[in-house]
Coordinates of C-alpha atoms in Angstrom, one line a residue:
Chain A
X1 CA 0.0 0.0 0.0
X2 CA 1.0 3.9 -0.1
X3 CA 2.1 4.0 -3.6
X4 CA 3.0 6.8 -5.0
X5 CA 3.6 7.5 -9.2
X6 CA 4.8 10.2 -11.2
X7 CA 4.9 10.9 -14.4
X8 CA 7.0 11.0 -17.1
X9 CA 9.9 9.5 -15.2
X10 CA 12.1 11.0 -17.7
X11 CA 11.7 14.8 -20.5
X12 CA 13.4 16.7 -22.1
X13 CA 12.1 19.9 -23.4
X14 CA 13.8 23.3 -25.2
X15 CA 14.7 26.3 -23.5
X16 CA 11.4 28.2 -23.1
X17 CA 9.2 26.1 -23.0
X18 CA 6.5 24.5 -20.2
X19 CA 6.8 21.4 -18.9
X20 CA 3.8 19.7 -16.3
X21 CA 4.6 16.8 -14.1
X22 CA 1.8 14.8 -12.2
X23 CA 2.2 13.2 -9.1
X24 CA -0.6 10.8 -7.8
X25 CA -1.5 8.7 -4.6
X26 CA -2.6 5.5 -6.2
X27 CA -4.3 4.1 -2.8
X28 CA -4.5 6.4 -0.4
X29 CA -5.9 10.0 -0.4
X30 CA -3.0 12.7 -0.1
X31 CA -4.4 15.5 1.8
X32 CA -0.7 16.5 1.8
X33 CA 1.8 16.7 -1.2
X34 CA 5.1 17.9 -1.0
X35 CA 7.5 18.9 -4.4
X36 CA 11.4 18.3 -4.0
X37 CA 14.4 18.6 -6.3
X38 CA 17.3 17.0 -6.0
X39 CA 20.8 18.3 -7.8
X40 CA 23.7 15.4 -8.5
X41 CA 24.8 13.7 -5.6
X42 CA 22.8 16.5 -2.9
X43 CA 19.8 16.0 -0.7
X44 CA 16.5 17.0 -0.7
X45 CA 15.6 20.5 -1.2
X46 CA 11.7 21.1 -0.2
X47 CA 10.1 23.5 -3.1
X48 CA 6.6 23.8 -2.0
X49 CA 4.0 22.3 0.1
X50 CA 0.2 21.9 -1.5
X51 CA -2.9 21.0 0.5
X52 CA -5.8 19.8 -1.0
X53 CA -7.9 22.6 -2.6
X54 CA -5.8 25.2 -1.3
X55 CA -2.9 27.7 -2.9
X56 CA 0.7 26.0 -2.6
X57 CA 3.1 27.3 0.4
X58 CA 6.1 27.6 -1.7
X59 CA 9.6 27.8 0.3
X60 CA 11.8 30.8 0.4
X61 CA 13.8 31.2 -2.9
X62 CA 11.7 29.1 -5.0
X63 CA 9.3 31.5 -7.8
X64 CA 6.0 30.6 -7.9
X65 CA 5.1 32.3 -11.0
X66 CA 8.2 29.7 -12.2
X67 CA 6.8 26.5 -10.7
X68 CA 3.4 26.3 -10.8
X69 CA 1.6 23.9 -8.1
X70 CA -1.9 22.4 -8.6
X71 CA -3.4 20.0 -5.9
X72 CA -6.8 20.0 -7.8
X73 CA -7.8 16.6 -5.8
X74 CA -6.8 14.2 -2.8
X75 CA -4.9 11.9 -5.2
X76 CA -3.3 14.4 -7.9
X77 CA -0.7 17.0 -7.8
X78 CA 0.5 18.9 -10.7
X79 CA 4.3 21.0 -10.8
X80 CA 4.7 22.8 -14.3
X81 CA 8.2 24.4 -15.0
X82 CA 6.9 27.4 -16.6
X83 CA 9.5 28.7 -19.2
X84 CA 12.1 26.4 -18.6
X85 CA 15.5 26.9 -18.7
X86 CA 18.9 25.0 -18.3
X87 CA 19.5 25.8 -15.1
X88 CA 15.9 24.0 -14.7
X89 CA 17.4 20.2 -15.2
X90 CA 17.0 18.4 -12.1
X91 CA 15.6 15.6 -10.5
X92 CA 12.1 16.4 -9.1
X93 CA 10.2 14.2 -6.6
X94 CA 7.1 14.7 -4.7
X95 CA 5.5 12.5 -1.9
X96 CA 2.2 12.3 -0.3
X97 CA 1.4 12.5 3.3
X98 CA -2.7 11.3 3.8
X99 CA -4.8 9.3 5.9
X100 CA -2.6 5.6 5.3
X101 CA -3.6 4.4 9.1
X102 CA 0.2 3.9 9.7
X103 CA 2.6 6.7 11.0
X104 CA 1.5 10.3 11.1
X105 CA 5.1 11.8 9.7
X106 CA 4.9 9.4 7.2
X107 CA 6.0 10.8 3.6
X108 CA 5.5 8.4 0.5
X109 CA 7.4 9.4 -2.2
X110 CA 7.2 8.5 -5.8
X111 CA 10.0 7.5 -7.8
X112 CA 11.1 11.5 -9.7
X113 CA 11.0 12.6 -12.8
X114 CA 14.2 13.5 -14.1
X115 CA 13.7 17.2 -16.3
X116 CA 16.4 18.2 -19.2
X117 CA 16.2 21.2 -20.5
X118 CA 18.3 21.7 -23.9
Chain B
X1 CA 26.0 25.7 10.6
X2 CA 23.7 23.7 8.8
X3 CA 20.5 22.2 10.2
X4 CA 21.4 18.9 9.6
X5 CA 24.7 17.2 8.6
X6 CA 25.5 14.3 7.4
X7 CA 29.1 13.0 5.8
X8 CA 28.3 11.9 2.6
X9 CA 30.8 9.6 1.9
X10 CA 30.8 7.9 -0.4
X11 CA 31.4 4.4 2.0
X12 CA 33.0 1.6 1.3
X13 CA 32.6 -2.0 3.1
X14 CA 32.7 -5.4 2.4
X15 CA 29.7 -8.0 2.7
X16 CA 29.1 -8.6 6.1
X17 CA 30.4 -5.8 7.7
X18 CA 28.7 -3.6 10.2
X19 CA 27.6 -0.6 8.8
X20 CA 27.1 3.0 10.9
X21 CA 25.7 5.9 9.6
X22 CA 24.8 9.2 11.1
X23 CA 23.5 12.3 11.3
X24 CA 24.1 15.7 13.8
X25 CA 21.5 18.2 14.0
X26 CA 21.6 21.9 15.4
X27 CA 17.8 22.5 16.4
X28 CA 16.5 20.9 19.7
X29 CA 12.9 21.0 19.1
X30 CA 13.2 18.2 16.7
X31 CA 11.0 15.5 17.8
X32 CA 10.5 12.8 15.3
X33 CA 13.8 10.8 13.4
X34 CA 13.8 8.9 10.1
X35 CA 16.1 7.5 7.8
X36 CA 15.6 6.9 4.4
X37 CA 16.8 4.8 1.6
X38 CA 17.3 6.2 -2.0
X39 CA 18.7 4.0 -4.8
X40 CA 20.0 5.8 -8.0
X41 CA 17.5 7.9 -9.6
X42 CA 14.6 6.7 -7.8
X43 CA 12.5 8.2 -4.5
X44 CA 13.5 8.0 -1.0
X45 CA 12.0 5.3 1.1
X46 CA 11.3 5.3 4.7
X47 CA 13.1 2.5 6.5
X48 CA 12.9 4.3 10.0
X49 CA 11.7 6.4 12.6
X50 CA 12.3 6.6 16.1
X51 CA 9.9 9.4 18.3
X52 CA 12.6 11.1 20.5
X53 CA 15.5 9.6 22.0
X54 CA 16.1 6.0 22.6
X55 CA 16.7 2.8 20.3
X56 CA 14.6 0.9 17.7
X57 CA 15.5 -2.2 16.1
X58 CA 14.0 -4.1 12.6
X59 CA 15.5 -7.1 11.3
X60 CA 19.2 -5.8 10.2
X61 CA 18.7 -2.1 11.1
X62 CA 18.9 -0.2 14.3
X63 CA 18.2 3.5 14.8
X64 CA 19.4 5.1 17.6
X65 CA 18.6 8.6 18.9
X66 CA 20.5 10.5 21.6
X67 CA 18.9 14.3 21.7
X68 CA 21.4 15.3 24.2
X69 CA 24.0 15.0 22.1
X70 CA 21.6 15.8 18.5
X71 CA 23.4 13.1 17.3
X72 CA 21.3 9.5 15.6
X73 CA 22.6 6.7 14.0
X74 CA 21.4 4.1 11.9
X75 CA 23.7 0.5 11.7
X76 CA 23.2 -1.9 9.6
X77 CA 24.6 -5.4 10.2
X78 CA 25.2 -8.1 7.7
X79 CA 25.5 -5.5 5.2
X80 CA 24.6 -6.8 1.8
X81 CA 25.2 -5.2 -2.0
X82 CA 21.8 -4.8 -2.4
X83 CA 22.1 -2.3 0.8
X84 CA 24.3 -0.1 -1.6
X85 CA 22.4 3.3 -1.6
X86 CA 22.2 6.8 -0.4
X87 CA 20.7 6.8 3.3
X88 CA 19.1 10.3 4.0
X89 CA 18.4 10.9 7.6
X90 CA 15.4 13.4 8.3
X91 CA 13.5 14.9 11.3
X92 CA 10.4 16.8 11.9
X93 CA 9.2 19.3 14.9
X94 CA 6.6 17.9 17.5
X95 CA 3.6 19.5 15.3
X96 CA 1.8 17.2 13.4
X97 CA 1.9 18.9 9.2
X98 CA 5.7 20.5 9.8
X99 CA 7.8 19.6 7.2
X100 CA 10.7 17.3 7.1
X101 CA 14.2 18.9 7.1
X102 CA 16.7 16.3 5.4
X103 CA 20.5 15.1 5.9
X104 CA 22.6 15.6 2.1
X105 CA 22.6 11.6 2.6
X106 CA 25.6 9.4 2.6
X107 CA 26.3 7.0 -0.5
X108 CA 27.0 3.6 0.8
X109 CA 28.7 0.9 -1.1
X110 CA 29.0 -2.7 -0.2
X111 CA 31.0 -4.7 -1.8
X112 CA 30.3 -8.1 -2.5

């Protein structure tokens, strides 16, 4: 149980251009989603928290006219890299936090999508 | 001084061998301890978590937590290859929906 998917697992898109990336709770409902990226060989670095049918609470540093965050419903999440640029290509991940029955802290994460931007 | 640190290795050890891995962490309010497992280019998953100080043991692993030191540990023994992978520690304050602040992870190889 607590699976988490995200897709693509892998783009690659031109400078400029717009690039959406959806994160789901396949069997659980996600009142809580959380978007990460992750540079070459680095941890973690928390972008933005969503909450089901609210705005995102982005962290300091990251634009939110740049990364758009959509938590339309308890088992989606949406990030789109608006006008993307090189400097873009990462590793982004999200996870889920929702009523699973086991531990309250509990984040599931799903699997990344790895962004290129040419 | 960063919130939480973590040597990132990479380490090296052969099959068998005892494995420890830890993290030190500046802010005392911290409550909640997990470690996780990340293999190459795939999510983090949660192998731990230990509420405040004390020990906690499943099957190979065991986390420790000592909060008057801010220092926790994970140790695996009878390392195996397939344990090769980053191990991020992360903690979270006492207030259910804060947000996890995470270790840079240490790469762990095991050599067969």
């Amino acid at each position: 149980g607590a699976v988490v998917s995200q897709h693509p697992s892998w783009v690659i898109c031109k400078s400029g251009t717009s690039v959406k990336i959806e994160c789901r709770s396949l069997d659980f409902q996600a009142t809580t989603m959380f978007w990460y990226r992750q540079f070459p060989k680095q941890s973690l670095m928390l972008m933005a928290t969503s909450n089901e049918g609210s705005k995102a609470t982005y962290e300091q540093g990251v634009e939110k006219d740049k990364f758009l965050i959509n938590h339309a419903s308890l088992t989606l999440s949406t990030l789109t890299v608006t006008s993307a640029h090189p400097e873009d290509s990462s590793f982004y991940i999200c996870s889920a936090r929702g009523t699973t029955g086991g531990f309250s802290y509990e984040q599931y994460f799903g699997p990344g999508t790895r962004l290129t931007v040419t | 001084q960063k919130e939480v640190e973590q040597d990132p290795g990479p380490l090296s050890v052969p099959e068998g061998a005892i494995v420890s891995l830890n993290c030190t962490y500046s802010n005392s309010a911290f409550q909640y301890f997990m470690w996780y497992r990340q293999y190459s280019r795939k999510g983090p998953e949660l192998l731990m978590y230990t509420y405040s100080s004390g020990n906690k043991e499943d099957g190979r692993f065991t986390a420790q937590v000592d909060k008057s030191s801010k220092y926790i540990s994970l140790f695996i023994r009878d390392s195996q290859p397939s344990d090769s992978a980053t191990y991020l520690c992360a903690m979270a304050l006492s207030n259910y929906g804060q947000n996890f602040v995470f270790g840079p992870g240490t790469r762990l190889s095991v050599l067969p």
